[in-house]
Coordinates of N, CA and C in Angstrom, one line a residue:
M123 N -87.2 -57.0 -81.5 CA -86.4 -58.1 -81.8 C -87.0 -58.8 -82.9
D124 N -86.2 -59.2 -83.9 CA -86.7 -59.9 -85.1 C -86.5 -61.4 -85.0
D125 N -85.3 -61.8 -84.8 CA -85.0 -63.2 -84.8 C -84.2 -63.6 -83.6
F126 N -84.4 -64.8 -83.2 CA -83.4 -65.4 -82.3 C -83.4 -66.9 -82.5
S127 N -82.3 -67.6 -82.2 CA -82.1 -69.0 -82.4 C -81.8 -69.6 -81.0
V128 N -82.4 -70.8 -80.8 CA -82.2 -71.6 -79.6 C -81.6 -72.9 -80.1
Y129 N -80.6 -73.3 -79.5 CA -80.0 -74.6 -80.0 C -79.5 -75.4 -78.8
G130 N -79.1 -76.6 -79.0 CA -78.6 -77.5 -78.0 C -77.8 -78.7 -78.6
S131 N -77.1 -79.4 -77.8 CA -76.3 -80.5 -78.3 C -77.1 -81.7 -78.5
S132 N -78.3 -81.8 -78.0 CA -79.3 -82.9 -78.2 C -80.7 -82.3 -78.2
F133 N -81.6 -83.2 -78.6 CA -83.0 -82.8 -78.7 C -83.5 -82.3 -77.3
A134 N -83.2 -83.1 -76.2 CA -83.6 -82.8 -74.9 C -83.0 -81.5 -74.4
V135 N -81.8 -81.2 -74.7 CA -81.1 -80.0 -74.3 C -81.7 -78.8 -75.0
C136 N -82.0 -79.0 -76.3 CA -82.6 -77.9 -77.1 C -84.0 -77.6 -76.6
L137 N -84.8 -78.6 -76.3 CA -86.1 -78.4 -75.8 C -86.1 -77.7 -74.4
S138 N -85.2 -78.1 -73.6 CA -85.0 -77.4 -72.3 C -84.6 -75.9 -72.5
N139 N -83.7 -75.6 -73.4 CA -83.3 -74.3 -73.7 C -84.5 -73.5 -74.2
L140 N -85.3 -74.1 -75.1 CA -86.4 -73.4 -75.7 C -87.4 -73.1 -74.7
C141 N -87.7 -74.0 -73.8 CA -88.7 -73.7 -72.7 C -88.2 -72.5 -71.8
R142 N -86.9 -72.5 -71.5 CA -86.4 -71.3 -70.8 C -86.6 -70.0 -71.5
V143 N -86.3 -70.0 -72.8 CA -86.4 -68.8 -73.6 C -87.9 -68.4 -73.7
L144 N -88.8 -69.3 -74.0 CA -90.2 -69.0 -74.1 C -90.7 -68.5 -72.7
Q145 N -90.2 -69.0 -71.6 CA -90.7 -68.6 -70.3 C -90.2 -67.1 -70.1
R146 N -88.9 -66.9 -70.5 CA -88.4 -65.5 -70.4 C -89.2 -64.5 -71.2
C147 N -89.6 -64.9 -72.4 CA -90.4 -64.0 -73.3 C -91.7 -63.7 -72.6
E148 N -92.3 -64.7 -72.0 CA -93.6 -64.5 -71.3 C -93.4 -63.6 -70.1
E149 N -92.3 -63.8 -69.3 CA -92.0 -62.9 -68.2 C -91.8 -61.5 -68.6
R150 N -91.2 -61.3 -69.7 CA -90.9 -59.9 -70.2 C -92.0 -59.3 -71.1
H151 N -93.1 -60.1 -71.2 CA -94.2 -59.6 -72.0 C -93.9 -59.4 -73.5
L152 N -93.0 -60.3 -74.0 CA -92.7 -60.2 -75.4 C -93.7 -61.1 -76.2
V153 N -94.2 -60.5 -77.2 CA -95.2 -61.2 -78.0 C -94.6 -61.8 -79.3
L154 N -94.8 -63.1 -79.5 CA -94.2 -63.8 -80.6 C -95.3 -63.9 -81.7
N155 N -94.9 -63.8 -83.0 CA -95.8 -64.1 -84.1 C -95.7 -65.6 -84.4
W156 N -96.6 -66.4 -83.9 CA -96.5 -67.8 -84.0 C -96.5 -68.3 -85.4
E157 N -97.0 -67.6 -86.4 CA -97.0 -68.0 -87.8 C -95.6 -68.0 -88.3
K158 N -94.8 -67.1 -87.8 CA -93.4 -67.0 -88.3 C -92.4 -67.9 -87.5
C159 N -92.9 -68.5 -86.4 CA -92.0 -69.3 -85.6 C -91.7 -70.7 -86.2
H160 N -90.5 -71.1 -86.0 CA -90.1 -72.5 -86.4 C -89.4 -73.2 -85.3
F161 N -89.9 -74.3 -84.9 CA -89.3 -75.0 -83.8 C -88.7 -76.3 -84.1
M162 N -87.6 -76.6 -83.5 CA -86.9 -77.9 -83.6 C -86.6 -78.3 -85.0
V163 N -86.0 -77.4 -85.7 CA -85.5 -77.7 -87.1 C -84.0 -78.0 -87.1
R164 N -83.6 -78.7 -88.0 CA -82.2 -79.1 -88.1 C -81.4 -78.1 -88.9
D165 N -82.1 -77.4 -89.8 CA -81.4 -76.3 -90.5 C -82.4 -75.2 -90.9
G166 N -81.9 -74.1 -91.3 CA -82.8 -73.0 -91.6 C -82.0 -71.8 -92.1
I167 N -82.7 -70.8 -92.5 CA -82.0 -69.6 -93.0 C -82.1 -68.5 -91.9
V168 N -80.9 -68.0 -91.5 CA -80.8 -67.0 -90.5 C -80.0 -65.9 -91.1
L169 N -80.6 -64.7 -91.2 CA -79.9 -63.5 -91.7 C -79.3 -63.7 -93.0
G170 N -79.9 -64.4 -93.9 CA -79.5 -64.7 -95.3 C -78.4 -65.8 -95.4
H171 N -78.2 -66.5 -94.4 CA -77.2 -67.7 -94.4 C -78.0 -68.9 -94.0
R172 N -77.6 -70.0 -94.7 CA -78.2 -71.3 -94.4 C -77.4 -71.9 -93.3
I173 N -78.0 -72.2 -92.1 CA -77.3 -72.7 -91.0 C -77.8 -74.2 -90.8
S174 N -76.8 -75.1 -90.6 CA -77.1 -76.5 -90.3 C -76.0 -77.0 -89.4
E175 N -76.2 -78.3 -89.1 CA -75.1 -79.0 -88.3 C -73.8 -79.1 -89.1
K176 N -73.9 -78.9 -90.5 CA -72.7 -79.0 -91.3 C -72.0 -77.7 -91.4
G177 N -72.6 -76.6 -90.9 CA -72.0 -75.3 -90.9 C -72.8 -74.2 -91.5
I178 N -72.2 -73.1 -92.0 CA -72.8 -72.0 -92.6 C -72.6 -72.0 -94.1
K179 N -73.6 -71.8 -94.9 CA -73.5 -71.8 -96.3 C -74.3 -70.6 -96.9
V180 N -74.1 -70.4 -98.1 CA -74.8 -69.3 -98.8 C -76.2 -69.8 -99.1
D181 N -77.2 -69.0 -99.0 CA -78.6 -69.3 -99.3 C -78.7 -69.4 -100.8
R182 N -79.2 -70.5 -101.4 CA -79.2 -70.7 -102.8 C -80.1 -69.7 -103.5
A183 N -81.2 -69.2 -102.8 CA -82.0 -68.2 -103.4 C -81.3 -66.9 -103.7
K184 N -80.4 -66.6 -102.8 CA -79.6 -65.4 -103.0 C -78.6 -65.5 -104.2
I185 N -78.1 -66.7 -104.3 CA -77.2 -67.0 -105.4 C -77.9 -66.9 -106.8
E186 N -79.1 -67.4 -106.8 CA -79.9 -67.3 -108.1 C -80.2 -65.8 -108.4
V187 N -80.4 -65.0 -107.4 CA -80.6 -63.6 -107.7 C -79.3 -63.0 -108.2
M188 N -78.2 -63.3 -107.6 CA -76.9 -62.7 -108.1 C -76.6 -63.2 -109.5
M189 N -76.9 -64.4 -109.8 CA -76.6 -65.0 -111.1 C -77.5 -64.3 -112.2
S190 N -78.6 -63.8 -111.8 CA -79.5 -63.2 -112.8 C -79.3 -61.8 -113.1
L191 N -78.4 -61.2 -112.3 CA -78.1 -59.7 -112.4 C -77.5 -59.4 -113.7
Q192 N -77.9 -58.3 -114.3 CA -77.3 -57.8 -115.6 C -76.0 -57.1 -115.2
P193 N -75.1 -57.0 -116.1 CA -73.9 -56.2 -115.8 C -74.3 -54.7 -115.5
P194 N -73.6 -54.2 -114.5 CA -73.9 -52.8 -114.1 C -73.6 -51.8 -115.2
N195 N -74.4 -50.8 -115.4 CA -74.2 -49.8 -116.4 C -74.0 -48.4 -115.8
S196 N -73.8 -48.3 -114.5 CA -73.6 -47.1 -113.8 C -72.9 -47.3 -112.5
V197 N -72.4 -46.2 -111.9 CA -71.8 -46.3 -110.6 C -72.7 -46.9 -109.6
K198 N -74.0 -46.4 -109.7 CA -75.0 -46.9 -108.7 C -75.2 -48.5 -108.9
G199 N -75.1 -49.0 -110.1 CA -75.2 -50.4 -110.4 C -74.0 -51.2 -109.8
I200 N -72.8 -50.6 -109.9 CA -71.6 -51.2 -109.4 C -71.8 -51.3 -107.8
R201 N -72.2 -50.2 -107.2 CA -72.4 -50.1 -105.8 C -73.4 -51.2 -105.3
S202 N -74.5 -51.3 -106.1 CA -75.5 -52.3 -105.7 C -74.9 -53.7 -105.8
F203 N -74.2 -54.0 -106.9 CA -73.7 -55.4 -107.1 C -72.7 -55.7 -106.0
L204 N -71.7 -54.7 -105.8 CA -70.7 -55.0 -104.7 C -71.3 -55.1 -103.4
G205 N -72.4 -54.4 -103.1 CA -73.1 -54.6 -101.8 C -73.7 -55.9 -101.7
H206 N -74.4 -56.4 -102.7 CA -75.0 -57.8 -102.6 C -73.9 -58.8 -102.6
A207 N -72.9 -58.7 -103.4 CA -71.8 -59.7 -103.4 C -71.0 -59.7 -102.1
G208 N -70.8 -58.5 -101.6 CA -70.0 -58.3 -100.4 C -70.6 -59.0 -99.2
F209 N -71.9 -59.1 -99.2 CA -72.6 -59.8 -98.1 C -72.1 -61.2 -97.9
Y210 N -71.7 -61.8 -99.0 CA -71.2 -63.2 -99.0 C -69.7 -63.3 -99.2
R211 N -68.9 -62.2 -99.0 CA -67.5 -62.2 -99.3 C -66.7 -63.2 -98.5
R212 N -67.2 -63.6 -97.4 CA -66.5 -64.6 -96.5 C -66.5 -66.0 -97.2
F213 N -67.3 -66.2 -98.2 CA -67.3 -67.5 -98.9 C -66.5 -67.4 -100.2
I214 N -66.0 -66.3 -100.6 CA -65.2 -66.1 -101.8 C -63.8 -65.8 -101.5
K215 N -62.9 -66.7 -101.7 CA -61.5 -66.4 -101.5 C -61.0 -65.3 -102.3
D216 N -60.2 -64.4 -101.7 CA -59.7 -63.2 -102.4 C -60.7 -62.3 -103.1
F217 N -61.9 -62.2 -102.4 CA -63.0 -61.4 -102.9 C -62.5 -59.9 -103.3
S218 N -61.8 -59.3 -102.4 CA -61.4 -57.9 -102.7 C -60.4 -57.8 -103.9
K219 N -59.6 -58.8 -104.0 CA -58.7 -58.8 -105.2 C -59.4 -59.0 -106.5
I220 N -60.4 -59.9 -106.4 CA -61.2 -60.2 -107.6 C -62.0 -59.0 -108.1
T221 N -62.6 -58.3 -107.1 CA -63.5 -57.2 -107.5 C -62.8 -55.9 -107.5
R222 N -61.5 -55.8 -107.4 CA -60.7 -54.6 -107.4 C -61.1 -53.7 -108.7
P223 N -61.1 -54.3 -109.9 CA -61.4 -53.4 -111.1 C -62.8 -52.8 -110.9
L224 N -63.8 -53.5 -110.3 CA -65.1 -52.9 -110.1 C -65.1 -51.8 -109.1
T225 N -64.3 -52.1 -108.0 CA -64.2 -51.1 -106.9 C -63.6 -49.8 -107.5
M226 N -62.6 -49.9 -108.4 CA -62.0 -48.7 -108.9 C -62.9 -47.8 -109.6
L227 N -64.0 -48.4 -110.2 CA -65.0 -47.6 -110.9 C -65.8 -46.7 -109.9
L228 N -65.7 -46.9 -108.6 CA -66.4 -46.1 -107.6 C -65.6 -44.8 -107.3
C229 N -64.4 -44.7 -107.7 CA -63.5 -43.5 -107.5 C -64.1 -42.3 -108.3
K230 N -64.1 -41.2 -107.6 CA -64.7 -40.0 -108.3 C -63.9 -39.6 -109.5
E231 N -62.6 -39.7 -109.5 CA -61.8 -39.2 -110.6 C -61.8 -40.2 -111.8
V232 N -62.4 -41.4 -111.7 CA -62.4 -42.4 -112.7 C -63.6 -42.3 -113.5
K233 N -63.5 -42.3 -114.9 CA -64.6 -42.3 -115.8 C -65.2 -43.7 -115.8
F234 N -66.5 -43.8 -115.8 CA -67.2 -45.1 -115.8 C -67.0 -45.8 -117.1
D235 N -66.4 -46.9 -117.1 CA -66.2 -47.7 -118.4 C -66.1 -49.2 -118.0
F236 N -67.3 -49.8 -118.2 CA -67.4 -51.2 -117.8 C -66.9 -52.0 -119.0
D237 N -65.5 -52.2 -119.0 CA -64.9 -52.9 -120.1 C -64.6 -54.3 -119.7
S238 N -63.7 -55.0 -120.6 CA -63.4 -56.4 -120.3 C -62.7 -56.6 -119.0
A239 N -61.9 -55.6 -118.6 CA -61.2 -55.7 -117.3 C -62.2 -55.8 -116.1
C240 N -63.4 -55.2 -116.3 CA -64.5 -55.3 -115.3 C -65.4 -56.5 -115.5
W241 N -65.6 -56.9 -116.8 CA -66.4 -58.0 -117.1 C -66.0 -59.3 -116.5
R242 N -64.6 -59.5 -116.5 CA -64.1 -60.8 -115.9 C -64.3 -60.9 -114.4
P243 N -64.0 -59.9 -113.6 CA -64.4 -60.0 -112.2 C -65.9 -60.1 -111.9
F244 N -66.7 -59.4 -112.7 CA -68.1 -59.5 -112.5 C -68.6 -60.9 -112.7
T245 N -68.2 -61.6 -113.8 CA -68.6 -62.9 -114.0 C -67.9 -63.9 -113.1
R246 N -66.7 -63.7 -112.8 CA -66.0 -64.6 -111.9 C -66.5 -64.6 -110.5
S247 N -66.8 -63.4 -110.0 CA -67.4 -63.3 -108.6 C -68.7 -64.1 -108.5
R248 N -69.5 -64.1 -109.6 CA -70.8 -64.8 -109.6 C -70.6 -66.3 -109.7
E249 N -69.5 -66.7 -110.3 CA -69.3 -68.2 -110.5 C -68.7 -68.8 -109.3
L250 N -68.1 -68.1 -108.4 CA -67.4 -68.7 -107.2 C -68.3 -69.1 -106.1
W251 N -69.6 -68.8 -106.2 CA -70.5 -69.3 -105.2 C -70.9 -70.7 -105.5

């Protein structure tokens, strides 16, 4: 097991839930890496998403990585970009429509040509975060 989150509607409830989880870990002989543990935080990054009482948001560090990517120059590059961008597709309205020209380059019978029709969705999908 890599990660788990314990939460509650108040500090006292959260502390009670945490005690129960830690007790269960001890009963089941699960060893925790205490250097990686974070307790009683109001927000944090879980599986690449920033979670807080305000909701779920995109991790800013991931956005900076996406913004620094160079335009793909191969099918492998398109696959990589769409994979990274697709991780956050829930935050981009009409993601599949926007990236359709890029997705079309993945078809076997299509010659790879990263033209202006592909440049627009590439830059637009990065701007929408």
